[in-house]
Short mmCIF file of C-alpha atoms and ligand atoms in Angstrom, two decimals:
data_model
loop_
_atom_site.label_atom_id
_atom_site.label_comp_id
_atom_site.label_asym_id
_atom_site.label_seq_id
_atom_site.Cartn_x
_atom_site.Cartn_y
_atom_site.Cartn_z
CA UNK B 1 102.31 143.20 125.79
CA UNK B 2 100.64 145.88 127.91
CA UNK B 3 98.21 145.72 130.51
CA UNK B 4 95.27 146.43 128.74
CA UNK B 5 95.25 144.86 125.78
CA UNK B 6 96.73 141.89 127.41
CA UNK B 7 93.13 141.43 129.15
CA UNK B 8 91.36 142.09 126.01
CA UNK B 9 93.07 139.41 123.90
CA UNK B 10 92.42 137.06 126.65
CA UNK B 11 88.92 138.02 127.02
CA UNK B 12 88.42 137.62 123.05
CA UNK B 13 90.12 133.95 123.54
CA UNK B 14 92.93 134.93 120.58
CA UNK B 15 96.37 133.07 122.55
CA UNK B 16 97.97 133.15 119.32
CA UNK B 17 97.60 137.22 118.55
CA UNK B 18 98.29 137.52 122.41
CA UNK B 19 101.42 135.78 122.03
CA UNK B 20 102.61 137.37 119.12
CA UNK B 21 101.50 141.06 119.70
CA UNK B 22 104.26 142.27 120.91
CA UNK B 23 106.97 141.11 118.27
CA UNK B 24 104.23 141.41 115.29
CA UNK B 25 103.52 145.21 116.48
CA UNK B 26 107.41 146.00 116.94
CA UNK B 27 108.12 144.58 113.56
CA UNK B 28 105.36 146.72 111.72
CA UNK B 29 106.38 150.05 113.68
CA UNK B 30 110.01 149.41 112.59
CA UNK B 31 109.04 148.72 108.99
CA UNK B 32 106.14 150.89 108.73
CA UNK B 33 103.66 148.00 107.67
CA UNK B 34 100.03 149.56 106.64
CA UNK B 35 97.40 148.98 109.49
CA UNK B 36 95.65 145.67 107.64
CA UNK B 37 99.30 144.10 106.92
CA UNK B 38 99.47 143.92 110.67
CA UNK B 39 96.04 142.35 111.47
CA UNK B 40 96.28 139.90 108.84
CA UNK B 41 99.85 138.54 110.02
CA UNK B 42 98.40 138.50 113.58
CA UNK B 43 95.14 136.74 112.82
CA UNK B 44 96.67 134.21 110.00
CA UNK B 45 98.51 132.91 112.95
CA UNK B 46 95.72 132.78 115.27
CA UNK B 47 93.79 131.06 112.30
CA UNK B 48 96.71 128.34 111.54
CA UNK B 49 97.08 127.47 115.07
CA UNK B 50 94.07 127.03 115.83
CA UNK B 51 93.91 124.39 112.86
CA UNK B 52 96.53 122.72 114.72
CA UNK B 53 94.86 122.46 117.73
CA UNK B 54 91.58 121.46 116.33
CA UNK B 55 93.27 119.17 114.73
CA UNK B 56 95.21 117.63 118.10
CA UNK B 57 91.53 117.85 119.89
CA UNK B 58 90.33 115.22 117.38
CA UNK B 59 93.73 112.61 117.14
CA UNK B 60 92.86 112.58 120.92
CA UNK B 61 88.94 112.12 120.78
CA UNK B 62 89.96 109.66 118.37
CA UNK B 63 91.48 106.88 120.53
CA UNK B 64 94.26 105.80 117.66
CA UNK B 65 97.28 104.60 118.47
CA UNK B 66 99.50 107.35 117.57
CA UNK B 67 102.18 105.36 116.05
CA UNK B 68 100.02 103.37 113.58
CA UNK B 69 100.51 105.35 110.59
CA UNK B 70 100.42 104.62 107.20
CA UNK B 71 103.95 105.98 106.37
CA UNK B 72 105.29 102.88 108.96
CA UNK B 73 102.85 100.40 107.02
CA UNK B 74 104.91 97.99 105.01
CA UNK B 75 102.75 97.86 101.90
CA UNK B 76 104.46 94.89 100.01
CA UNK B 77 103.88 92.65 102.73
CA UNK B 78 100.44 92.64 102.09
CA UNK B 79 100.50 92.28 98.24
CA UNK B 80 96.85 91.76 97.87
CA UNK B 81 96.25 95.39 99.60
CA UNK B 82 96.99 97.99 96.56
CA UNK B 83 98.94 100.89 98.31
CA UNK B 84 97.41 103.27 95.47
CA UNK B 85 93.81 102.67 96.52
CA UNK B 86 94.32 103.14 100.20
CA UNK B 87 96.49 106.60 99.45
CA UNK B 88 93.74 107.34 97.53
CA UNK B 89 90.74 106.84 100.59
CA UNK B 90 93.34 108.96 102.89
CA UNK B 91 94.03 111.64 99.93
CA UNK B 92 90.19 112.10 98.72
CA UNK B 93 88.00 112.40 101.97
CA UNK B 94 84.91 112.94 99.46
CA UNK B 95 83.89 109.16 100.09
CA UNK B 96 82.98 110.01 103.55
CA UNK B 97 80.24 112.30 102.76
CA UNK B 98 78.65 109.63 100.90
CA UNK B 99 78.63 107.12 103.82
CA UNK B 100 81.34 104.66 102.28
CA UNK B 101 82.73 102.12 104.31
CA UNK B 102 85.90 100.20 104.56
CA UNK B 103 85.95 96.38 105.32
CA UNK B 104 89.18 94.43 105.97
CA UNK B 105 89.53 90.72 106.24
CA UNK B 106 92.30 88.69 107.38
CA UNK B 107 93.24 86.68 109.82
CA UNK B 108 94.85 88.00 113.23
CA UNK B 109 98.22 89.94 112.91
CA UNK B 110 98.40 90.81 109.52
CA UNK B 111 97.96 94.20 109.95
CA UNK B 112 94.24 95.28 109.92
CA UNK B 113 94.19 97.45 112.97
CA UNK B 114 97.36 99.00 111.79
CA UNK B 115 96.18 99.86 108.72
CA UNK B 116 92.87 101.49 109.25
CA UNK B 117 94.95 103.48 111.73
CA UNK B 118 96.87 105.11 109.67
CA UNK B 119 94.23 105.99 107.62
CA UNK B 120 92.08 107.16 110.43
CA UNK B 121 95.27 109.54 111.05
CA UNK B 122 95.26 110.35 107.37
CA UNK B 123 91.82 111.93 107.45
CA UNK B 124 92.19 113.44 110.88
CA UNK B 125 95.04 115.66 109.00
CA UNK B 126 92.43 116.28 106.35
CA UNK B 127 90.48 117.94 109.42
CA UNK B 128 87.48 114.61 109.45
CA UNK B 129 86.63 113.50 112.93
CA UNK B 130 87.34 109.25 113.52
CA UNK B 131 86.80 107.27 116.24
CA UNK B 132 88.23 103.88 117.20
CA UNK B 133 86.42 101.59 119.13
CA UNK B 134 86.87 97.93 120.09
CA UNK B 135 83.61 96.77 118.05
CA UNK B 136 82.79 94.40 121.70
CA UNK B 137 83.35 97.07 123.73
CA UNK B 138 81.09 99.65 121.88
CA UNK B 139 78.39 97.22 121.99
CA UNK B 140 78.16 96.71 125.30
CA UNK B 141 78.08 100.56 125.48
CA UNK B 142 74.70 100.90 123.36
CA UNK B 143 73.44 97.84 124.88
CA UNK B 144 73.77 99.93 128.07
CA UNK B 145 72.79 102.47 126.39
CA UNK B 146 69.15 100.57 124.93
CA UNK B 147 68.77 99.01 128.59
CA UNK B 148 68.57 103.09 129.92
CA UNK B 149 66.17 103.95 126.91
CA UNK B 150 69.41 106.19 125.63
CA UNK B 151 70.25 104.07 122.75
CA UNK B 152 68.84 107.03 119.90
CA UNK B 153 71.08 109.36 121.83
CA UNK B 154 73.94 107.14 122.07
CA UNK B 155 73.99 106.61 118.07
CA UNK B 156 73.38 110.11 117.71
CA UNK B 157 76.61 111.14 119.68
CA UNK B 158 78.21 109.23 117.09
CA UNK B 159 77.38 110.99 114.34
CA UNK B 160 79.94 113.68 114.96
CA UNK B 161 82.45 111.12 113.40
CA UNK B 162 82.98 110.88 110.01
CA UNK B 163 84.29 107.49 110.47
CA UNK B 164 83.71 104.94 113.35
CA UNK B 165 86.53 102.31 112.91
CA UNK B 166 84.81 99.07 114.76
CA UNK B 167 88.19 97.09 115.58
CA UNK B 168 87.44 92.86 115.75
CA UNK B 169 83.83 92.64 114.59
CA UNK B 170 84.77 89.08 114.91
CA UNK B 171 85.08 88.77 118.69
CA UNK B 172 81.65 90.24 119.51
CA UNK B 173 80.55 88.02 121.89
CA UNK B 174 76.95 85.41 120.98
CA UNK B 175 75.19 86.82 124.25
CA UNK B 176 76.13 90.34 122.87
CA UNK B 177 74.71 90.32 119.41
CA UNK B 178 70.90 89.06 120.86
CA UNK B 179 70.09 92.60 121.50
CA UNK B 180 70.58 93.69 117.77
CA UNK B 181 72.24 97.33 118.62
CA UNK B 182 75.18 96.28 116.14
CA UNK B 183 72.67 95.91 113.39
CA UNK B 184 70.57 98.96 114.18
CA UNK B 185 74.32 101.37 114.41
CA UNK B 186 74.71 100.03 111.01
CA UNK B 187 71.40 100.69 109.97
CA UNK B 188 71.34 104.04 111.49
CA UNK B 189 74.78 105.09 109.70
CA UNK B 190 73.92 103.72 106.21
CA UNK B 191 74.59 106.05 103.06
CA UNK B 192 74.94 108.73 105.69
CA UNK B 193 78.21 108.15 107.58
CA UNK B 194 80.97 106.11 107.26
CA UNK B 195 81.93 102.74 109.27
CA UNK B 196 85.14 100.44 109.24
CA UNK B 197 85.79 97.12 110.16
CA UNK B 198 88.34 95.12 110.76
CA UNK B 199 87.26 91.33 110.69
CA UNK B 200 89.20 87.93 110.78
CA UNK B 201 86.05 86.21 109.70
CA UNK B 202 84.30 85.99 106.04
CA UNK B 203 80.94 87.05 106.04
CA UNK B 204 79.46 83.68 106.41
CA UNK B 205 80.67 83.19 109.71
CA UNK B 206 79.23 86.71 110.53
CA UNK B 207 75.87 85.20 111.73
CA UNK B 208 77.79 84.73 115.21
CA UNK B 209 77.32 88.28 115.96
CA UNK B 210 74.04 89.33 114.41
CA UNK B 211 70.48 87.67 115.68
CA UNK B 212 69.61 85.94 112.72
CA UNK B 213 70.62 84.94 108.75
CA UNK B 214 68.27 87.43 108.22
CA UNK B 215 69.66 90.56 110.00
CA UNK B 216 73.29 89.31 109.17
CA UNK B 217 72.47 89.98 105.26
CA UNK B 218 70.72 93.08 105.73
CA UNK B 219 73.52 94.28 107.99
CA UNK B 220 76.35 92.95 105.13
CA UNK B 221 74.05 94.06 102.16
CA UNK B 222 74.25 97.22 103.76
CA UNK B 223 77.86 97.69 104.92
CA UNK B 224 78.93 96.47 101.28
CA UNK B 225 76.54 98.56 99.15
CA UNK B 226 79.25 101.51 98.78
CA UNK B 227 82.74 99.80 100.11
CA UNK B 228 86.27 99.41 99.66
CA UNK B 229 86.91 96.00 100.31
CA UNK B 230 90.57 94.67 101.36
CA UNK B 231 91.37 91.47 101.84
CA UNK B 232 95.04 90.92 103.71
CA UNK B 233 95.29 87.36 103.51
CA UNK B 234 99.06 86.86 104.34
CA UNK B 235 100.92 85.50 107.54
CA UNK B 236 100.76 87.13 110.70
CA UNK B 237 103.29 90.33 110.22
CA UNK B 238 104.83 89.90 113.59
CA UNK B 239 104.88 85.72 113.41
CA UNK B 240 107.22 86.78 109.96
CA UNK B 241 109.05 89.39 111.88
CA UNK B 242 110.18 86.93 114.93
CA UNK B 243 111.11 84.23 112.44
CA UNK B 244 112.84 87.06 110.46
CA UNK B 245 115.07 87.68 113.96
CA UNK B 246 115.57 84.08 114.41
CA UNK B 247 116.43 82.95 110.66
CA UNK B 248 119.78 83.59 109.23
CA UNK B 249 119.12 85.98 106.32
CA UNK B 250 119.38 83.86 103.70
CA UNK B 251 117.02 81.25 104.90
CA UNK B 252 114.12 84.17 105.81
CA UNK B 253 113.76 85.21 102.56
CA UNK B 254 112.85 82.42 101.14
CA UNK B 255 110.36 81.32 103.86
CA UNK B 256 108.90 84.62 103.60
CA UNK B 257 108.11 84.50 99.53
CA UNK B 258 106.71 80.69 100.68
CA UNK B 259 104.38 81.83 103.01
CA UNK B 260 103.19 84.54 101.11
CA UNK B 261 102.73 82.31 98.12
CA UNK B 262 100.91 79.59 100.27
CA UNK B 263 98.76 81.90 102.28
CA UNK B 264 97.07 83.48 99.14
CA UNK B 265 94.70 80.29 100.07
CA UNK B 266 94.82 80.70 103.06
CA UNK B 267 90.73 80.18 104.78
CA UNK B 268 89.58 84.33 105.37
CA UNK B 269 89.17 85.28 102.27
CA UNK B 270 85.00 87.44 103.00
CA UNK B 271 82.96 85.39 100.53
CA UNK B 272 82.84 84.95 96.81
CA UNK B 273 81.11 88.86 96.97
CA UNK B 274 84.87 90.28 97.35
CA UNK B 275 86.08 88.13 94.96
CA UNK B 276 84.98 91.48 92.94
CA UNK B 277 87.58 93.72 93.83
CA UNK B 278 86.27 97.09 92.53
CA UNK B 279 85.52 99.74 95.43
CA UNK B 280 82.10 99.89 94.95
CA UNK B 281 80.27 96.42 95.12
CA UNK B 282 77.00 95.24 94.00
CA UNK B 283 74.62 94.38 97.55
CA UNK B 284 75.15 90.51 97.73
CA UNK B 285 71.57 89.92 98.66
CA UNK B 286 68.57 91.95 98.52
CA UNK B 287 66.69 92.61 101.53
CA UNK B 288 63.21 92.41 102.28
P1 LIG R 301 95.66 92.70 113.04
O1 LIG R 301 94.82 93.86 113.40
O2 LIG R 301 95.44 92.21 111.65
O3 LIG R 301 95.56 91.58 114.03
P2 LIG R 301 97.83 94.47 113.71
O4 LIG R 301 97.50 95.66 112.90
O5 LIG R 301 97.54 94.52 115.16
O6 LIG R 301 97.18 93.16 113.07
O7 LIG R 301 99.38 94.13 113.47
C1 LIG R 301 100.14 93.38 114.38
C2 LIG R 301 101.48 94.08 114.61
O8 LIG R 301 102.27 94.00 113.45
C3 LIG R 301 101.33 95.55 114.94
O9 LIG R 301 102.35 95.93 115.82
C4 LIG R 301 101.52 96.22 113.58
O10 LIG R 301 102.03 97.53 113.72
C5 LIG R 301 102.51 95.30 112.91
N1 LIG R 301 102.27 95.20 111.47
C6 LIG R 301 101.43 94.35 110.85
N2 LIG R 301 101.47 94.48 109.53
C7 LIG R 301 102.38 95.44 109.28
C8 LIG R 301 102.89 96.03 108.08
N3 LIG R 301 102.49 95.63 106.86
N4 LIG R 301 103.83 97.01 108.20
C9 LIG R 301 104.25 97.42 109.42
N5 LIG R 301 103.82 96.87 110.59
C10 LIG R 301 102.89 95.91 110.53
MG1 LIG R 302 93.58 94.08 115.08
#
């Protein structure tokens, strides 16, 4: 492109119409395109990549693990997880301006983290901001946070995300949960935005990382009040896949249809409130 309007496309930030000046504007001279034909072509590109970019700029922020998607999720080998409903979360982003929250339980290696992954990816393609966090490690960050008088700040960073996937709730540490910052992020984000979690304990073990019973049924009544609940009660996906390597064929299948039977019992299942399994569930205790 020439000189000068070289340095005016970079001034006016527009890479794409810089880019594509040249061959756009030899195009329309040789086919005699009217004036707005050529601005439209020129800025529909600018538009779409910056889309893309926007769109890159947030899988980053986002801290997922680019491979977990839900197209390499192996729905039937979590039976109890109904592939329908979760295409439906990543298809219909409407739940997340209502504050809705996902909750999965199940014991380590089944899939959890993999799972709300690829949804998180799902939405980012829908254009929604998510961020995935370690739940320990982000609560070590607003207990920082509280400690410098930041922590109404910190939570409000965190409202740029539509959803804030906190990985593990289950291995928040005892000495962690005295401070309460767990309770007030969910507290802060209720009805408002959304939060998931990925837990391998039912909700009665949950008073490990909350203060007291008390603030561990305000913080569940809460995070179940408008939730999709899935419960992925199977054997560890990777124990199945290194037996699957080691097994002649045969064999694996039918240890594989055991296990699954077997582990529908199997000690994680979040309470007799998911027992329920409609999206939306009733609070399981009324708070104060
Ligand atoms: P969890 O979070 O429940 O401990 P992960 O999501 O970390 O389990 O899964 C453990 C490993 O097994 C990961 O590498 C994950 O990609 C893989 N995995 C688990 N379940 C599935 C599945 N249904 N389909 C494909 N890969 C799976
Ligand atoms: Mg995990």
């Amino acid at each position: 492109m020439e000189g000068r309007l070289d340095l005016i496309l970079t001034d006016l930030r527009l890479p794409t119409v810089k880019r594509l000046a040249l061959e756009l504007c030899t195009q329309s001279d040789r086919e005699g395109w009217p004036g707005n034909r050529l601005l439209e072509a020129l800025f529909e590109h600018e538009i779409n990549e910056r889309e893309v970019r926007r769109i890159e700029r947030h899988r980053i922020e986002s801290a997922l693990t680019s491979d977990k998607r839900l197209s390499s999720f192996d729905f039937s080998a979590v039976p109890s997880v109904s592939k329908a409903q979760v295409m439906a979360l990543a298809a219909g982003t409407e739940w997340l301006d209502r504050g809705a929250n996902v909750l999965l339980f199940g014991p380590p290696g089944v899939g959890k983290s993999h799972l709300i992954s690829g949804l998180g990816h799902a939405l980012i393609d829908a254009g929604r901001r998510v961020l995935f966090v370690r739940c320990s490690e982000l609560v070590q960050r607003l207990q920082t946070a509280r400690r410098d008088l930041r922590l109404a700040h910190e939570l409000a960073k965190l409202d740029r995300f539509d959803l804030l996937v906190l990985d593990d709730l289950s291995y928040v540490r005892r000495d962690q949960a005295e401070t309460s910052v767990l309770f007030e992020l969910i507290a802060e984000r209720y009805e408002r935005k959304s939060i998931a979690i990925t837990a391998n304990t039912p909700f009665s073990q949950w008073g490990e990382v909350f203060v007291d019973a008390a603030m561990t049924v305000a913080a569940v009544d809460r995070l179940v009040h408008h939730s999709t609940i899935l419960e992925m009660n199977v054997q560890s996906y990777r124990r199945r896949a290194a037996q699957a390597a080691q097994a002649p064929a045969k064999r694996v299948r039918a240890t594989t249809t055991t296990a699954t039977t077997l582990d529908k019992t199997a000690p994680c299942a979040p309470d007799d409130v998911t027992r329920d399994e409609t999206p939306s569930h009733q609070p399981i205790a009324n708070n104060q």
